[in-house]
XYZ file of C-alpha atoms in Angstrom:
635
model
C -33.993 77.538 -27.277
C -34.757 73.940 -27.280
C -35.736 72.309 -24.210
C -33.332 69.911 -22.585
C -33.371 66.256 -23.091
C -34.393 64.352 -20.195
C -31.723 62.486 -18.321
C -31.470 58.596 -19.268
C -31.843 56.447 -16.178
C -30.206 53.052 -17.500
C -26.672 52.775 -18.709
C -25.442 51.835 -21.842
C -24.985 48.073 -22.116
C -21.207 47.172 -22.568
C -20.011 46.752 -26.136
C -17.819 43.834 -25.366
C -21.048 41.670 -24.293
C -22.664 42.182 -27.692
C -19.692 41.124 -29.138
C -19.554 37.719 -26.776
C -23.111 37.164 -27.722
C -22.412 37.741 -31.614
C -19.304 35.557 -31.297
C -21.082 32.845 -29.491
C -24.142 32.768 -31.846
C -21.854 32.823 -34.937
C -19.211 30.317 -33.794
C -22.122 27.834 -32.370
C -24.056 28.234 -35.476
C -21.200 27.447 -37.861
C -20.738 24.263 -35.869
C -24.305 23.307 -35.381
C -24.788 23.396 -39.195
C -23.843 19.906 -39.947
C -26.731 18.433 -37.859
C -29.143 19.917 -40.805
C -27.298 17.276 -43.227
C -28.689 13.727 -42.470
C -26.189 10.587 -42.653
C -26.128 8.413 -45.436
C -26.199 4.575 -45.613
C -23.107 3.014 -46.536
C -20.668 -0.174 -46.334
C -17.519 0.171 -44.058
C -14.971 -2.318 -45.221
C -11.908 -3.107 -42.710
C -8.939 -5.736 -42.960
C -9.735 -8.690 -40.837
C -6.209 -8.223 -39.375
C -5.701 -5.471 -36.883
C -3.658 -2.672 -38.527
C -4.114 -3.955 -42.294
C -5.069 -1.505 -44.743
C -7.882 -2.152 -47.709
C -5.693 -2.630 -50.882
C -6.447 -0.796 -54.084
C -7.210 -4.176 -55.846
C -9.945 -4.967 -53.046
C -11.479 -1.625 -53.589
C -11.464 -2.177 -57.381
C -13.048 -5.647 -56.927
C -15.599 -4.445 -54.684
C -16.852 -1.331 -56.946
C -16.734 -3.549 -59.857
C -19.098 -6.048 -58.231
C -21.746 -3.423 -57.240
C -21.449 -1.975 -60.715
C -22.336 -5.506 -62.061
C -25.242 -5.689 -59.589
C -26.661 -2.409 -60.954
C -26.161 -0.695 -57.649
C -25.847 2.965 -57.554
C -22.863 3.969 -55.242
C -19.998 6.328 -54.307
C -16.702 6.245 -55.254
C -15.223 4.659 -52.102
C -13.272 6.973 -49.515
C -10.647 5.917 -46.859
C -11.480 6.732 -43.378
C -8.702 5.513 -41.190
C -7.686 2.122 -42.238
C -11.313 1.441 -43.586
C -13.065 1.745 -46.746
C -16.612 3.717 -46.911
C -18.602 3.066 -49.861
C -22.019 5.352 -49.805
C -25.015 3.627 -51.090
C -28.397 5.346 -52.505
C -30.941 3.531 -49.395
C -30.657 1.038 -47.099
C -32.145 -1.440 -49.593
C -29.106 -1.084 -51.682
C -26.780 -0.870 -48.505
C -27.873 -4.581 -47.591
C -27.348 -5.923 -50.964
C -24.085 -4.286 -51.309
C -22.943 -5.724 -47.832
C -23.641 -9.310 -49.153
C -21.954 -8.710 -52.441
C -18.891 -7.100 -50.670
C -18.497 -10.071 -48.296
C -18.982 -12.648 -50.880
C -16.459 -10.688 -53.248
C -13.875 -10.333 -50.736
C -14.005 -13.419 -48.473
C -12.742 -13.990 -44.990
C -9.775 -11.389 -45.375
C -12.107 -8.605 -44.776
C -14.748 -7.725 -42.465
C -17.816 -6.045 -44.265
C -20.537 -4.099 -41.846
C -23.106 -1.491 -42.544
C -22.746 1.875 -41.437
C -23.845 5.579 -41.821
C -21.605 8.300 -43.789
C -21.693 11.877 -43.112
C -22.972 14.059 -45.791
C -21.231 17.358 -44.434
C -20.066 19.792 -47.204
C -16.272 19.856 -47.715
C -16.612 23.650 -46.550
C -18.010 22.908 -43.211
C -15.544 19.424 -42.656
C -12.564 22.059 -43.555
C -13.151 24.050 -40.594
C -13.558 20.827 -38.555
C -17.437 21.146 -38.252
C -19.145 17.628 -38.127
C -22.416 16.429 -36.767
C -23.307 15.163 -33.409
C -22.142 11.765 -32.500
C -25.463 9.661 -32.161
C -25.751 7.065 -29.564
C -26.793 3.571 -30.091
C -30.458 4.261 -29.353
C -30.605 6.811 -32.191
C -28.279 5.413 -34.849
C -28.762 1.761 -34.414
C -26.191 -0.772 -34.004
C -25.271 -3.857 -31.420
C -24.889 -4.127 -28.022
C -22.850 -6.641 -26.415
C -22.450 -7.518 -22.604
C -18.850 -8.958 -21.968
C -18.039 -11.476 -18.756
C -14.247 -11.107 -17.768
C -12.921 -14.407 -16.768
C -11.933 -13.643 -13.371
C -10.612 -17.370 -12.565
C -8.207 -17.010 -15.485
C -7.129 -13.676 -13.923
C -6.248 -15.160 -10.465
C -4.630 -18.123 -12.061
C -2.499 -16.229 -14.344
C -1.131 -13.714 -11.695
C -0.691 -16.448 -9.235
C 1.526 -18.468 -11.606
C 3.520 -15.181 -12.112
C 3.831 -14.547 -8.311
C 4.954 -18.130 -7.963
C 7.828 -17.511 -10.313
C 8.618 -14.166 -8.543
C 8.972 -16.647 -5.423
C 11.177 -19.072 -7.038
C 13.699 -16.358 -8.471
C 13.631 -14.780 -5.136
C 14.615 -17.892 -3.280
C 17.172 -18.620 -5.636
C 18.847 -15.159 -5.551
C 18.798 -15.363 -1.720
C 20.699 -18.882 -2.022
C 17.819 -20.505 -0.331
C 16.944 -24.089 -1.614
C 13.430 -25.171 -1.913
C 11.804 -28.477 -3.085
C 8.726 -27.024 -4.489
C 6.667 -23.883 -5.074
C 3.095 -24.798 -5.499
C -0.314 -22.592 -6.181
C -3.722 -23.490 -4.695
C -6.191 -20.576 -5.356
C -5.041 -17.445 -3.739
C -2.497 -19.533 -1.741
C 1.553 -19.797 -2.416
C 3.289 -22.711 -0.522
C 6.824 -23.219 -0.583
C 8.084 -26.487 0.625
C 11.631 -26.852 2.012
C 14.038 -29.759 3.118
C 14.253 -28.418 6.814
C 13.036 -25.656 9.226
C 16.539 -23.716 8.750
C 15.775 -23.076 5.182
C 12.233 -22.214 5.809
C 13.175 -19.614 8.224
C 15.728 -18.269 6.088
C 13.277 -17.837 3.079
C 10.643 -15.815 4.928
C 12.168 -12.573 4.962
C 12.885 -12.537 1.158
C 9.759 -13.850 0.439
C 8.283 -11.332 2.596
C 9.903 -8.571 0.757
C 9.331 -9.940 -2.908
C 5.547 -10.324 -2.294
C 4.401 -7.822 0.088
C 0.925 -8.357 -1.274
C 0.664 -11.438 0.644
C 0.020 -12.294 4.305
C 2.542 -14.837 5.793
C 1.339 -17.605 7.989
C 3.197 -17.997 10.877
C 5.730 -20.694 11.247
C 4.714 -24.075 12.116
C 5.810 -27.353 12.728
C 6.310 -28.392 8.891
C 9.168 -26.913 7.015
C 7.152 -24.776 4.602
C 6.154 -21.083 4.018
C 2.519 -20.159 3.160
C 1.579 -16.985 1.660
C -2.287 -15.983 1.160
C -3.076 -13.114 -1.227
C -4.757 -10.008 0.626
C -8.234 -9.390 -0.279
C -7.422 -5.649 -1.133
C -4.316 -7.058 -3.426
C -7.171 -9.558 -4.984
C -9.634 -6.754 -5.568
C -7.106 -4.536 -7.118
C -5.830 -7.179 -9.570
C -9.608 -8.059 -10.705
C -10.192 -4.255 -10.936
C -7.149 -3.896 -13.280
C -7.973 -6.968 -15.343
C -11.378 -5.182 -16.104
C -10.193 -1.796 -17.001
C -7.036 -3.246 -19.214
C -9.723 -5.195 -20.988
C -11.688 -2.348 -21.263
C -8.839 -0.160 -22.832
C -7.843 -2.974 -25.000
C -11.444 -3.530 -26.443
C -11.689 0.347 -27.127
C -8.446 0.651 -28.687
C -9.201 -2.542 -30.876
C -12.801 -1.324 -32.088
C -11.349 2.173 -33.009
C -8.488 0.785 -34.921
C -11.022 -1.152 -36.712
C -12.809 1.997 -37.644
C -16.022 1.596 -35.476
C -16.878 5.312 -35.142
C -18.358 6.292 -31.618
C -17.696 3.274 -30.291
C -18.744 2.952 -26.400
C -16.997 0.777 -24.549
C -17.809 0.927 -20.384
C -17.212 -1.069 -17.500
C -20.375 -2.624 -15.775
C -20.211 -3.879 -12.409
C -17.206 -5.814 -11.157
C -16.386 -8.179 -13.897
C -18.563 -6.819 -16.952
C -18.044 -4.539 -20.087
C -20.465 -3.022 -22.324
C -19.433 -2.591 -25.978
C -21.927 -0.537 -27.959
C -20.855 0.037 -31.618
C -23.416 2.467 -33.525
C -23.939 2.070 -37.185
C -22.966 -1.654 -37.323
C -25.952 -3.532 -38.124
C -24.410 -7.022 -38.550
C -24.102 -8.846 -35.186
C -21.897 -11.732 -36.586
C -19.517 -9.259 -37.916
C -19.413 -7.403 -34.480
C -18.860 -10.652 -32.831
C -15.515 -11.005 -34.892
C -14.193 -7.646 -34.267
C -14.839 -8.285 -30.420
C -13.615 -11.936 -30.413
C -10.389 -11.396 -32.245
C -8.071 -10.420 -29.462
C -4.245 -11.085 -29.165
C -1.654 -10.942 -26.459
C 2.157 -11.673 -26.295
C 4.385 -13.783 -24.223
C 8.100 -13.185 -23.913
C 9.949 -16.626 -22.649
C 13.425 -18.252 -22.964
C 14.552 -20.530 -25.980
C 15.833 -23.577 -25.317
C 18.257 -24.868 -28.116
C 19.355 -27.800 -26.740
C 16.223 -30.022 -28.017
C 17.322 -32.159 -30.793
C 15.416 -31.765 -34.371
C 13.968 -35.169 -33.869
C 12.631 -34.287 -30.762
C 11.125 -31.256 -32.235
C 9.319 -33.363 -35.091
C 7.791 -35.579 -32.508
C 5.715 -32.915 -30.888
C 5.999 -34.080 -27.547
C 8.049 -31.600 -25.261
C 10.123 -32.487 -22.345
C 8.951 -31.358 -18.951
C 9.137 -27.374 -18.465
C 9.253 -26.918 -22.118
C 6.411 -26.408 -24.928
C 6.803 -26.479 -28.654
C 5.555 -23.875 -31.031
C 5.528 -23.126 -34.607
C 7.490 -20.179 -36.035
C 5.447 -17.672 -38.224
C 6.506 -17.389 -41.768
C 8.789 -20.445 -41.803
C 6.896 -23.725 -42.533
C 8.208 -26.728 -40.500
C 10.082 -24.772 -38.114
C 9.526 -25.666 -34.638
C 10.598 -23.423 -31.414
C 11.139 -24.896 -27.884
C 10.040 -22.392 -25.532
C 10.331 -22.589 -21.454
C 6.840 -22.527 -19.719
C 8.026 -19.788 -17.380
C 7.001 -16.220 -18.639
C 9.395 -13.511 -18.472
C 6.534 -11.005 -19.264
C 3.020 -10.790 -20.802
C 1.283 -8.529 -23.241
C -0.802 -6.979 -20.299
C 2.593 -5.700 -18.755
C 3.270 -3.526 -22.117
C 2.750 0.101 -21.583
C 3.687 1.093 -24.841
C 4.996 0.002 -28.111
C 5.923 1.976 -31.236
C 7.408 0.812 -34.646
C 10.879 2.163 -35.792
C 13.828 1.359 -37.802
C 17.260 0.044 -36.698
C 19.904 3.017 -36.977
C 22.574 0.280 -38.624
C 20.744 -1.364 -41.227
C 17.379 0.210 -41.330
C 15.615 -2.868 -40.578
C 12.036 -2.606 -39.211
C 11.800 -3.022 -35.142
C 9.505 -2.345 -32.288
C 10.426 -0.488 -29.294
C 8.620 -2.034 -26.120
C 7.972 -0.327 -22.760
C 6.918 -2.498 -20.200
C 5.437 -1.595 -16.463
C 7.248 -1.768 -13.022
C 6.408 -5.412 -12.539
C 7.578 -6.560 -16.122
C 10.438 -4.405 -15.980
C 11.739 -6.034 -12.749
C 11.229 -9.565 -14.170
C 12.791 -8.795 -17.414
C 16.071 -7.181 -15.821
C 16.169 -10.186 -13.324
C 15.670 -12.782 -16.070
C 17.695 -11.468 -19.032
C 20.703 -10.455 -16.742
C 21.287 -14.130 -16.068
C 20.755 -15.355 -19.861
C 22.960 -12.893 -21.680
C 23.835 -14.749 -24.949
C 21.104 -16.739 -24.651
C 17.972 -16.770 -27.364
C 14.455 -15.332 -26.159
C 11.237 -15.844 -28.245
C 8.234 -13.491 -28.502
C 4.959 -15.810 -28.425
C 1.838 -14.560 -30.152
C -1.374 -15.725 -28.933
C -4.639 -14.971 -30.848
C -8.211 -16.078 -30.073
C -10.790 -15.587 -32.785
C -14.538 -15.985 -32.168
C -16.520 -16.884 -35.314
C -20.127 -18.165 -35.816
C -20.936 -21.308 -37.268
C -24.459 -22.645 -38.547
C -25.263 -25.478 -36.436
C -28.634 -27.694 -36.292
C -30.409 -27.807 -32.716
C -32.168 -31.026 -31.539
C -35.393 -29.906 -33.153
C -33.906 -29.379 -36.614
C -33.591 -25.599 -36.465
C -30.589 -23.891 -37.682
C -28.955 -21.597 -35.190
C -25.807 -19.442 -34.503
C -22.762 -21.188 -32.581
C -20.023 -19.412 -31.319
C -17.001 -20.975 -31.899
C -13.482 -19.675 -30.327
C -10.171 -21.013 -31.652
C -6.728 -20.015 -30.351
C -3.424 -20.059 -32.374
C -0.441 -19.643 -30.952
C 3.163 -19.274 -32.787
C 6.507 -17.737 -32.353
C 6.897 -14.422 -34.178
C 10.421 -13.707 -33.266
C 13.691 -15.162 -31.672
C 16.274 -13.084 -31.013
C 19.894 -13.347 -28.850
C 19.748 -11.373 -25.331
C 22.729 -8.879 -25.964
C 22.634 -7.433 -22.691
C 20.467 -6.860 -19.561
C 17.086 -5.583 -20.596
C 14.860 -3.505 -18.409
C 11.975 -1.505 -19.044
C 12.545 -0.429 -22.679
C 13.775 -2.848 -25.212
C 13.789 -3.758 -28.614
C 12.022 -6.467 -30.707
C 13.877 -6.885 -34.212
C 14.070 -9.707 -36.906
C 10.821 -8.574 -38.497
C 10.393 -9.049 -42.167
C 8.895 -5.926 -43.324
C 7.528 -2.597 -41.732
C 4.153 -3.294 -41.904
C 4.409 -6.296 -39.808
C 6.422 -4.187 -37.231
C 3.374 -1.771 -37.390
C 0.861 -4.535 -36.703
C 3.097 -6.017 -33.942
C 3.067 -2.521 -32.258
C -0.805 -2.352 -32.790
C -1.301 -5.583 -31.225
C 0.943 -4.713 -28.168
C -0.591 -1.394 -27.497
C -4.391 -2.499 -28.055
C -4.594 -6.146 -28.618
C -3.356 -7.358 -25.311
C -6.156 -8.774 -22.879
C -5.342 -9.154 -19.201
C -8.125 -11.902 -19.207
C -10.548 -13.772 -21.583
C -13.925 -12.479 -21.939
C -17.291 -13.978 -23.212
C -20.335 -12.542 -24.621
C -23.227 -12.878 -22.394
C -25.830 -10.810 -23.755
C -26.431 -9.490 -27.260
C -28.981 -7.112 -28.664
C -29.315 -5.402 -32.030
C -31.043 -1.931 -32.288
C -31.886 -1.273 -36.308
C -31.561 2.267 -38.080
C -35.539 2.350 -38.246
C -35.692 2.492 -34.355
C -33.241 5.069 -33.979
C -35.163 7.133 -36.972
C -38.319 6.870 -34.678
C -36.508 8.147 -31.495
C -35.211 11.049 -33.253
C -38.493 11.683 -34.854
C -40.394 11.085 -31.436
C -38.110 13.434 -29.474
C -37.726 16.004 -32.007
C -41.666 16.110 -32.177
C -41.792 16.490 -28.206
C -39.030 19.351 -28.384
C -40.884 21.201 -30.966
C -44.362 20.703 -29.273
C -42.800 22.044 -26.053
C -41.048 24.818 -27.796
C -44.148 26.150 -29.539
C -45.942 26.055 -26.334
C -43.382 28.078 -24.420
C -43.051 30.714 -27.644
C -46.827 31.257 -27.733
C -47.071 31.634 -23.821
C -44.245 34.102 -23.595
C -45.741 36.317 -26.403
C -49.310 36.353 -24.991
C -47.769 37.074 -21.325
C -45.101 39.445 -21.770
C -45.659 40.769 -25.384
C -42.484 42.413 -26.774
C -40.455 40.847 -23.549
C -41.613 37.766 -24.393
C -40.403 37.945 -28.116
C -37.089 38.903 -26.955
C -37.172 35.760 -24.661
C -38.231 33.503 -27.311
C -35.586 34.833 -29.805
C -33.016 34.051 -26.874
C -34.320 30.616 -26.655
C -34.072 29.835 -30.210
C -30.097 31.247 -29.845
C -29.764 28.763 -26.896
C -30.769 25.820 -28.751
C -28.272 26.900 -31.536
C -25.568 27.294 -28.868
C -26.493 24.062 -27.141
C -26.140 21.832 -30.573
C -23.330 23.758 -31.391
C -21.293 22.797 -28.208
C -22.432 19.267 -28.455
C -21.137 19.392 -31.993
C -17.706 20.697 -30.734
C -17.063 18.597 -27.614
C -14.627 15.463 -28.695
C -16.415 12.189 -27.816
C -19.849 13.781 -26.660
C -22.759 11.418 -27.746
C -26.266 12.324 -28.148
C -28.816 9.737 -26.902
C -32.567 9.594 -26.546
C -32.227 10.862 -22.625
C -30.028 13.278 -24.084
C -32.791 14.864 -25.994
C -35.146 14.589 -22.877
C -32.460 16.650 -21.325
C -32.890 19.276 -24.094
C -36.587 19.200 -23.991
C -36.521 19.720 -20.252
C -33.841 22.879 -21.293
C -36.281 24.435 -23.437
C -38.845 24.706 -20.601
C -36.236 25.663 -17.748
C -34.305 28.277 -20.394
C -37.488 30.788 -20.054
C -37.312 30.442 -16.164
C -34.719 33.374 -15.711
C -36.645 35.509 -18.003
C -39.949 35.107 -16.275
C -37.984 36.080 -13.145
C -36.615 39.095 -14.539
C -39.754 40.299 -16.598
C -42.078 39.703 -13.258
C -39.646 42.086 -11.410
C -39.477 44.681 -13.902
C -43.677 44.677 -13.682
C -43.287 44.933 -10.183
C -40.716 47.903 -10.465
C -43.159 49.547 -13.050
C -46.203 48.971 -10.414
C -44.031 50.741 -7.690
C -43.840 53.585 -9.780
C -40.165 53.363 -11.224
C -39.271 54.748 -14.524
C -39.255 52.149 -17.540
C -35.598 52.282 -17.963
C -34.920 52.249 -13.972
C -37.463 49.255 -14.211
C -35.221 47.455 -16.544
C -32.179 48.149 -14.895
C -33.184 46.823 -11.503
C -35.093 44.153 -12.854
C -32.080 42.393 -14.578
C -29.746 43.636 -11.750
C -31.810 42.204 -8.281
C -33.114 39.043 -10.054
C -29.574 37.825 -11.101
C -28.649 36.096 -7.507
C -32.018 34.407 -7.594
C -31.273 33.174 -11.016
C -27.783 32.095 -10.265
C -28.888 30.266 -6.659
C -31.513 28.116 -8.671
C -29.409 27.044 -11.394
C -26.429 26.495 -8.961
C -28.258 23.530 -7.130
C -29.530 22.092 -10.704
C -25.830 22.116 -11.821
C -25.001 20.279 -8.914
C -27.425 17.734 -9.600
C -26.385 17.307 -13.242
C -22.728 16.952 -11.974
C -23.841 14.179 -9.778
C -25.840 12.393 -12.188
C -22.807 12.517 -14.404
C -20.025 11.313 -11.758
C -22.494 8.333 -10.325
C -24.362 7.340 -13.272
C -23.375 5.532 -16.446
C -24.402 5.434 -20.052
C -27.947 7.035 -20.947
C -27.739 8.795 -17.503
C -24.689 10.232 -18.254
C -26.181 11.398 -21.548
C -28.833 13.278 -20.024
C -26.566 14.705 -17.278
C -24.529 16.339 -20.194
C -27.479 17.834 -21.986
C -28.740 19.286 -18.770
C -25.526 20.508 -17.750
C -24.924 22.490 -21.006
C -28.401 23.659 -21.650
C -28.371 25.263 -18.054
C -25.362 27.132 -18.698
C -26.377 28.237 -21.977
C -29.987 29.413 -21.084
C -28.347 31.550 -18.072
C -26.269 33.251 -20.955
C -28.994 33.947 -23.540
C -31.631 34.646 -20.948
C -29.394 37.133 -19.067
C -26.918 38.353 -21.641
C -28.941 38.037 -24.810
C -32.249 39.286 -23.875
C -30.270 42.232 -21.917
C -28.920 43.190 -25.155
C -31.841 43.006 -27.272
C -33.748 44.938 -24.505
C -31.034 47.354 -24.916
C -31.388 47.582 -28.961
C -35.055 48.221 -28.430
C -35.419 50.610 -25.537
C -32.240 51.950 -24.802
C -30.830 53.439 -27.925
C -33.089 56.418 -28.249
C -32.179 59.797 -27.263
C -35.250 59.754 -24.877
C -36.382 57.493 -22.442
C -39.332 55.294 -23.471
C -42.842 56.417 -21.984
C -43.804 52.756 -21.375
C -42.911 49.161 -21.861
C -44.678 46.392 -23.935
C -44.614 44.010 -21.111
């Protein structure tokens, strides 16, 4: 009779945890693979007009010019509305940029960029490399200043217009409504009219504090500090959103547009090495104004260019010689547009733009159009361009000078058929392309206030390569030292921890590649290096607990069970505090601090997963799959 086998003291590890570990490694490993393929130098060609596409003719002209210059290049691929042409090396990339710019002229923007070399089979499953920040990929950095004085002036004029409309609706006659800084003063013929105006003005302008009645027949309203701050915050946030959409529409990959302080915006364009072209991207901003059209002005008066009081003359786009007389009073402006989509008229199939206004814009639109049914309304397009011109300073040196020009012209005149509210249509457009461009500019091009460039820095791709190399060297050195220590100190268990550590790095890279918008920066690499050191902390706690239980006389499998079971609470407590710090860093920090916090947060979660579930599964496969319990552990 065979002797009975000794009873096992460690329960079998659940199969679902093996499958969970395997699935995590396979999925993250797949999406980490594209990072093994380095980016190739390329030139990116975009149309100078927002929404414009690179034509086949322009593509053939560029490729032909590159062939004539003897440069090796790719066939050119369409990325959004841009054309990306891959080059053999950075020297050929610089030459190709100059050749393409000279060939295409001012109608296109040519910039340096980097093109991914990920194989098609990986791109088919949505796998792509991690987004690299400005410090790793190179590019340009701008600090923009928002003109707060213009914000206040523009909004105060709009509120003064609302005050006039309110008084007219209430049947109160006034002499004047004047604006002085953040104060609106309405003057009346007598004190009775002034007293009658107080109630409607208080309801219409609830963001203002009303000065008590005095001896003079006037009503003085001063903008509240809270409303002023809210208006300024809105202007900065609106500009940030508009600039972000603008650079995205122009095909600048992984662009960073962030608010800094109370009135500044940071714009980083990774991969763009030509600062002058980047200025053009930022400088081309547009907005719209909806105004009433005055058809009573004679043609002779229009030709003189001298507008009567209360009116302004503007040319009509696409119709040379046609001048339109618009009221100075604005019905609504582009910053009040919250959505705009291109569509087609159901009756005749002509292109149109469907516009949606915010609350204030809708109220004003409804009030003014309700009183002007049958009269024409014009859409004034205002575009500001910032170009760089070569000038000579007092010392005779050639320097770059930024010159801003503003173009204003009417793009549409239509008769008001009915009272308009928050939603209405702009018709009379020539073609779908024009309608699409107008919708794009309404959605993304309108700025609440002008911006100016106060700081500019260019980071070369060589510096980014040096940063990546330095970061990888530090991570590799830290990894090797940790691996050696673990094997020497914990033997087989140390080898298990090392395998889990390598799996942890694969999972981190895979998750960073999967998260949309996640960008790896140099501080992010520092977070990964820190994670490498912290990743084995959990295993050190577990292994030391196992060694302690063995010294207490527990059997090997019991020591393993106790070590993993009782060390879990300590591991969880230690990592939760670090997770809280990472969350605070992300919430309170900006830019590079957030990059460090993201990699730290992900690294802590993945290290807990691999250190607890991963090593436990491998220990089970080594010591827990035999019929007999092991006599000793290699620890």
